PDB file of C-alpha atoms in Angstrom:
ATOM      1  CA  UNK A   1      72.124 106.108  51.173  1.00 94.00           C
ATOM      2  CA  UNK A   2      75.613 107.275  50.311  1.00 97.00           C
ATOM      3  CA  UNK A   3      77.716 108.038  53.369  1.00 98.00           C
ATOM      4  CA  UNK A   4      81.274 109.291  53.622  1.00 98.00           C
ATOM      5  CA  UNK A   5      82.867 109.539  57.071  1.00 98.00           C
ATOM      6  CA  UNK A   6      86.290 111.094  57.519  1.00 98.00           C
ATOM      7  CA  UNK A   7      88.589 110.591  60.481  1.00 98.00           C
ATOM      8  CA  UNK A   8      92.189 111.088  61.492  1.00 98.00           C
ATOM      9  CA  UNK A   9      92.473 114.842  61.647  1.00 97.00           C
ATOM     10  CA  UNK A  10      94.120 116.702  64.474  1.00 97.00           C
ATOM     11  CA  UNK A  11      96.873 119.060  65.549  1.00 98.00           C
ATOM     12  CA  UNK A  12     100.348 118.397  64.166  1.00 98.00           C
ATOM     13  CA  UNK A  13     103.592 120.329  64.215  1.00 98.00           C
ATOM     14  CA  UNK A  14     105.132 121.688  61.016  1.00 98.00           C
ATOM     15  CA  UNK A  15     107.086 118.944  59.297  1.00 98.00           C
ATOM     16  CA  UNK A  16     104.904 116.276  60.831  1.00 98.00           C
ATOM     17  CA  UNK A  17     102.710 113.634  59.265  1.00 98.00           C
ATOM     18  CA  UNK A  18      99.087 112.620  59.462  1.00 98.00           C
ATOM     19  CA  UNK A  19      96.940 110.032  57.720  1.00 98.00           C
ATOM     20  CA  UNK A  20      93.262 110.669  57.074  1.00 98.00           C
ATOM     21  CA  UNK A  21      90.688 107.970  56.425  1.00 98.00           C
ATOM     22  CA  UNK A  22      87.322 108.131  54.691  1.00 98.00           C
ATOM     23  CA  UNK A  23      85.045 105.164  55.204  1.00 98.00           C
ATOM     24  CA  UNK A  24      82.178 104.872  52.771  1.00 98.00           C
ATOM     25  CA  UNK A  25      78.897 103.039  52.386  1.00 98.00           C
ATOM     26  CA  UNK A  26      75.809 103.039  50.227  1.00 97.00           C
ATOM     27  CA  UNK A  27      77.445 102.606  46.828  1.00 97.00           C
ATOM     28  CA  UNK A  28      79.780 100.241  44.983  1.00 97.00           C
ATOM     29  CA  UNK A  29      83.031 101.785  46.165  1.00 98.00           C
ATOM     30  CA  UNK A  30      85.355  99.838  43.877  1.00 97.00           C
ATOM     31  CA  UNK A  31      83.969 101.278  40.641  1.00 97.00           C
ATOM     32  CA  UNK A  32      84.115 104.954  41.522  1.00 98.00           C
ATOM     33  CA  UNK A  33      86.860 107.507  41.781  1.00 98.00           C
ATOM     34  CA  UNK A  34      87.438 109.242  45.076  1.00 98.00           C
ATOM     35  CA  UNK A  35      88.805 112.647  45.942  1.00 98.00           C
ATOM     36  CA  UNK A  36      90.115 114.582  48.890  1.00 98.00           C
ATOM     37  CA  UNK A  37      89.424 118.295  49.104  1.00 98.00           C
ATOM     38  CA  UNK A  38      90.310 120.909  51.659  1.00 98.00           C
ATOM     39  CA  UNK A  39      88.871 124.256  52.634  1.00 97.00           C
ATOM     40  CA  UNK A  40      90.526 126.849  54.813  1.00 95.00           C
ATOM     41  CA  UNK A  41      88.593 129.759  56.375  1.00 90.00           C
ATOM     42  CA  UNK A  42      87.995 132.454  53.792  1.00 93.00           C
ATOM     43  CA  UNK A  43      89.336 130.344  50.941  1.00 95.00           C
ATOM     44  CA  UNK A  44      87.742 128.316  48.193  1.00 96.00           C
ATOM     45  CA  UNK A  45      87.518 124.571  48.455  1.00 96.00           C
ATOM     46  CA  UNK A  46      90.354 122.934  46.520  1.00 97.00           C
ATOM     47  CA  UNK A  47      91.072 119.404  45.384  1.00 98.00           C
ATOM     48  CA  UNK A  48      94.261 117.961  46.885  1.00 98.00           C
ATOM     49  CA  UNK A  49      94.156 114.370  45.641  1.00 98.00           C
ATOM     50  CA  UNK A  50      92.203 112.171  43.258  1.00 98.00           C
ATOM     51  CA  UNK A  51      92.278 108.430  42.776  1.00 98.00           C
ATOM     52  CA  UNK A  52      90.439 106.651  39.983  1.00 98.00           C
ATOM     53  CA  UNK A  53      88.666 103.329  40.288  1.00 97.00           C
ATOM     54  CA  UNK A  54      91.743 101.732  38.753  1.00 96.00           C
ATOM     55  CA  UNK A  55      94.108 103.450  41.152  1.00 96.00           C
ATOM     56  CA  UNK A  56      95.468 106.260  39.002  1.00 98.00           C
ATOM     57  CA  UNK A  57      96.260 109.315  41.103  1.00 98.00           C
ATOM     58  CA  UNK A  58      96.632 113.038  40.572  1.00 98.00           C
ATOM     59  CA  UNK A  59      97.722 115.919  42.801  1.00 98.00           C
ATOM     60  CA  UNK A  60      98.095 119.675  42.495  1.00 98.00           C
ATOM     61  CA  UNK A  61     101.603 121.077  42.664  1.00 97.00           C
ATOM     62  CA  UNK A  62     100.966 122.441  46.166  1.00 96.00           C
ATOM     63  CA  UNK A  63     100.914 118.933  47.672  1.00 97.00           C
ATOM     64  CA  UNK A  64     102.689 116.783  45.082  1.00 98.00           C
ATOM     65  CA  UNK A  65     105.425 114.729  46.688  1.00 97.00           C
ATOM     66  CA  UNK A  66     103.999 115.274  50.176  1.00 98.00           C
ATOM     67  CA  UNK A  67     100.485 113.802  49.976  1.00 98.00           C
ATOM     68  CA  UNK A  68      99.569 110.284  48.870  1.00 98.00           C
ATOM     69  CA  UNK A  69      96.048 109.059  48.214  1.00 98.00           C
ATOM     70  CA  UNK A  70      95.280 105.359  48.315  1.00 98.00           C
ATOM     71  CA  UNK A  71      92.258 103.106  48.496  1.00 98.00           C
ATOM     72  CA  UNK A  72      91.324  99.771  50.026  1.00 98.00           C
ATOM     73  CA  UNK A  73      88.375  98.388  48.085  1.00 98.00           C
ATOM     74  CA  UNK A  74      87.930  95.542  50.582  1.00 98.00           C
ATOM     75  CA  UNK A  75      87.316  98.121  53.329  1.00 98.00           C
ATOM     76  CA  UNK A  76      85.456 100.685  51.160  1.00 98.00           C
ATOM     77  CA  UNK A  77      87.956 103.220  52.446  1.00 98.00           C
ATOM     78  CA  UNK A  78      90.139 105.898  50.913  1.00 98.00           C
ATOM     79  CA  UNK A  79      93.178 107.327  52.687  1.00 98.00           C
ATOM     80  CA  UNK A  80      95.222 110.488  52.485  1.00 98.00           C
ATOM     81  CA  UNK A  81      98.746 110.228  53.832  1.00 98.00           C
ATOM     82  CA  UNK A  82     100.202 113.669  54.458  1.00 98.00           C
ATOM     83  CA  UNK A  83     103.873 114.279  55.202  1.00 98.00           C
ATOM     84  CA  UNK A  84     106.086 117.352  55.594  1.00 98.00           C
ATOM     85  CA  UNK A  85     103.036 119.286  56.673  1.00 98.00           C
ATOM     86  CA  UNK A  86     103.107 123.069  56.538  1.00 97.00           C
ATOM     87  CA  UNK A  87     101.003 125.679  58.351  1.00 97.00           C
ATOM     88  CA  UNK A  88      99.340 126.469  55.032  1.00 96.00           C
ATOM     89  CA  UNK A  89      97.987 122.910  54.951  1.00 97.00           C
ATOM     90  CA  UNK A  90      95.681 123.853  57.828  1.00 98.00           C
ATOM     91  CA  UNK A  91      92.100 123.300  56.669  1.00 98.00           C
ATOM     92  CA  UNK A  92      89.019 121.162  56.899  1.00 98.00           C
ATOM     93  CA  UNK A  93      89.650 118.055  54.796  1.00 98.00           C
ATOM     94  CA  UNK A  94      86.717 116.390  53.075  1.00 98.00           C
ATOM     95  CA  UNK A  95      86.420 113.286  50.977  1.00 98.00           C
ATOM     96  CA  UNK A  96      84.110 113.193  48.018  1.00 98.00           C
ATOM     97  CA  UNK A  97      82.801 111.049  45.215  1.00 98.00           C
ATOM     98  CA  UNK A  98      80.749 111.811  42.137  1.00 97.00           C
ATOM     99  CA  UNK A  99      77.829 109.545  41.414  1.00 96.00           C
ATOM    100  CA  UNK A 100      76.124 111.215  38.485  1.00 93.00           C
ATOM    101  CA  UNK A 101      74.435 113.631  38.773  1.00 96.00           C
ATOM    102  CA  UNK A 102      75.375 114.234  42.428  1.00 97.00           C
ATOM    103  CA  UNK A 103      78.670 114.942  44.159  1.00 97.00           C
ATOM    104  CA  UNK A 104      78.664 113.579  47.665  1.00 98.00           C
ATOM    105  CA  UNK A 105      80.692 114.934  50.576  1.00 98.00           C
ATOM    106  CA  UNK A 106      81.665 113.783  53.996  1.00 97.00           C
ATOM    107  CA  UNK A 107      81.400 116.043  57.025  1.00 97.00           C
ATOM    108  CA  UNK A 108      85.133 116.709  57.061  1.00 97.00           C
ATOM    109  CA  UNK A 109      87.975 116.355  59.509  1.00 98.00           C
ATOM    110  CA  UNK A 110      90.030 119.313  60.742  1.00 98.00           C
ATOM    111  CA  UNK A 111      93.780 119.391  60.227  1.00 98.00           C
ATOM    112  CA  UNK A 112      95.734 122.079  62.032  1.00 98.00           C
ATOM    113  CA  UNK A 113      99.466 122.479  61.451  1.00 98.00           C
ATOM    114  CA  UNK A 114     100.988 124.636  64.142  1.00 97.00           C
ATOM    115  CA  UNK A 115     103.848 124.724  66.604  1.00 95.00           C
TER     116      UNK A 115
END
């Protein structure tokens, strides 16, 4: 079955950096796009990074220039490198993939940006 397992979250000071990992199994990773989402308490889940099977990336303005998504097809893993972190980046971060007709989610990893 499809499994997505995130790791790498934690507590970081404002201005700091963190890299999240999402290790996958149960599907042919190299042919599918991957996404990172985040959800803060009381807020809607939002996409923060997308990478296509070919490696094309897209980001919302809120994280552009600070977040970088990448993938290692040999390891079936997608990464999210986050720099210049702000308190408003605090959220649960989840990786996701869409295998029609189902969108799959990991369990998430918490990122807290605070001094």
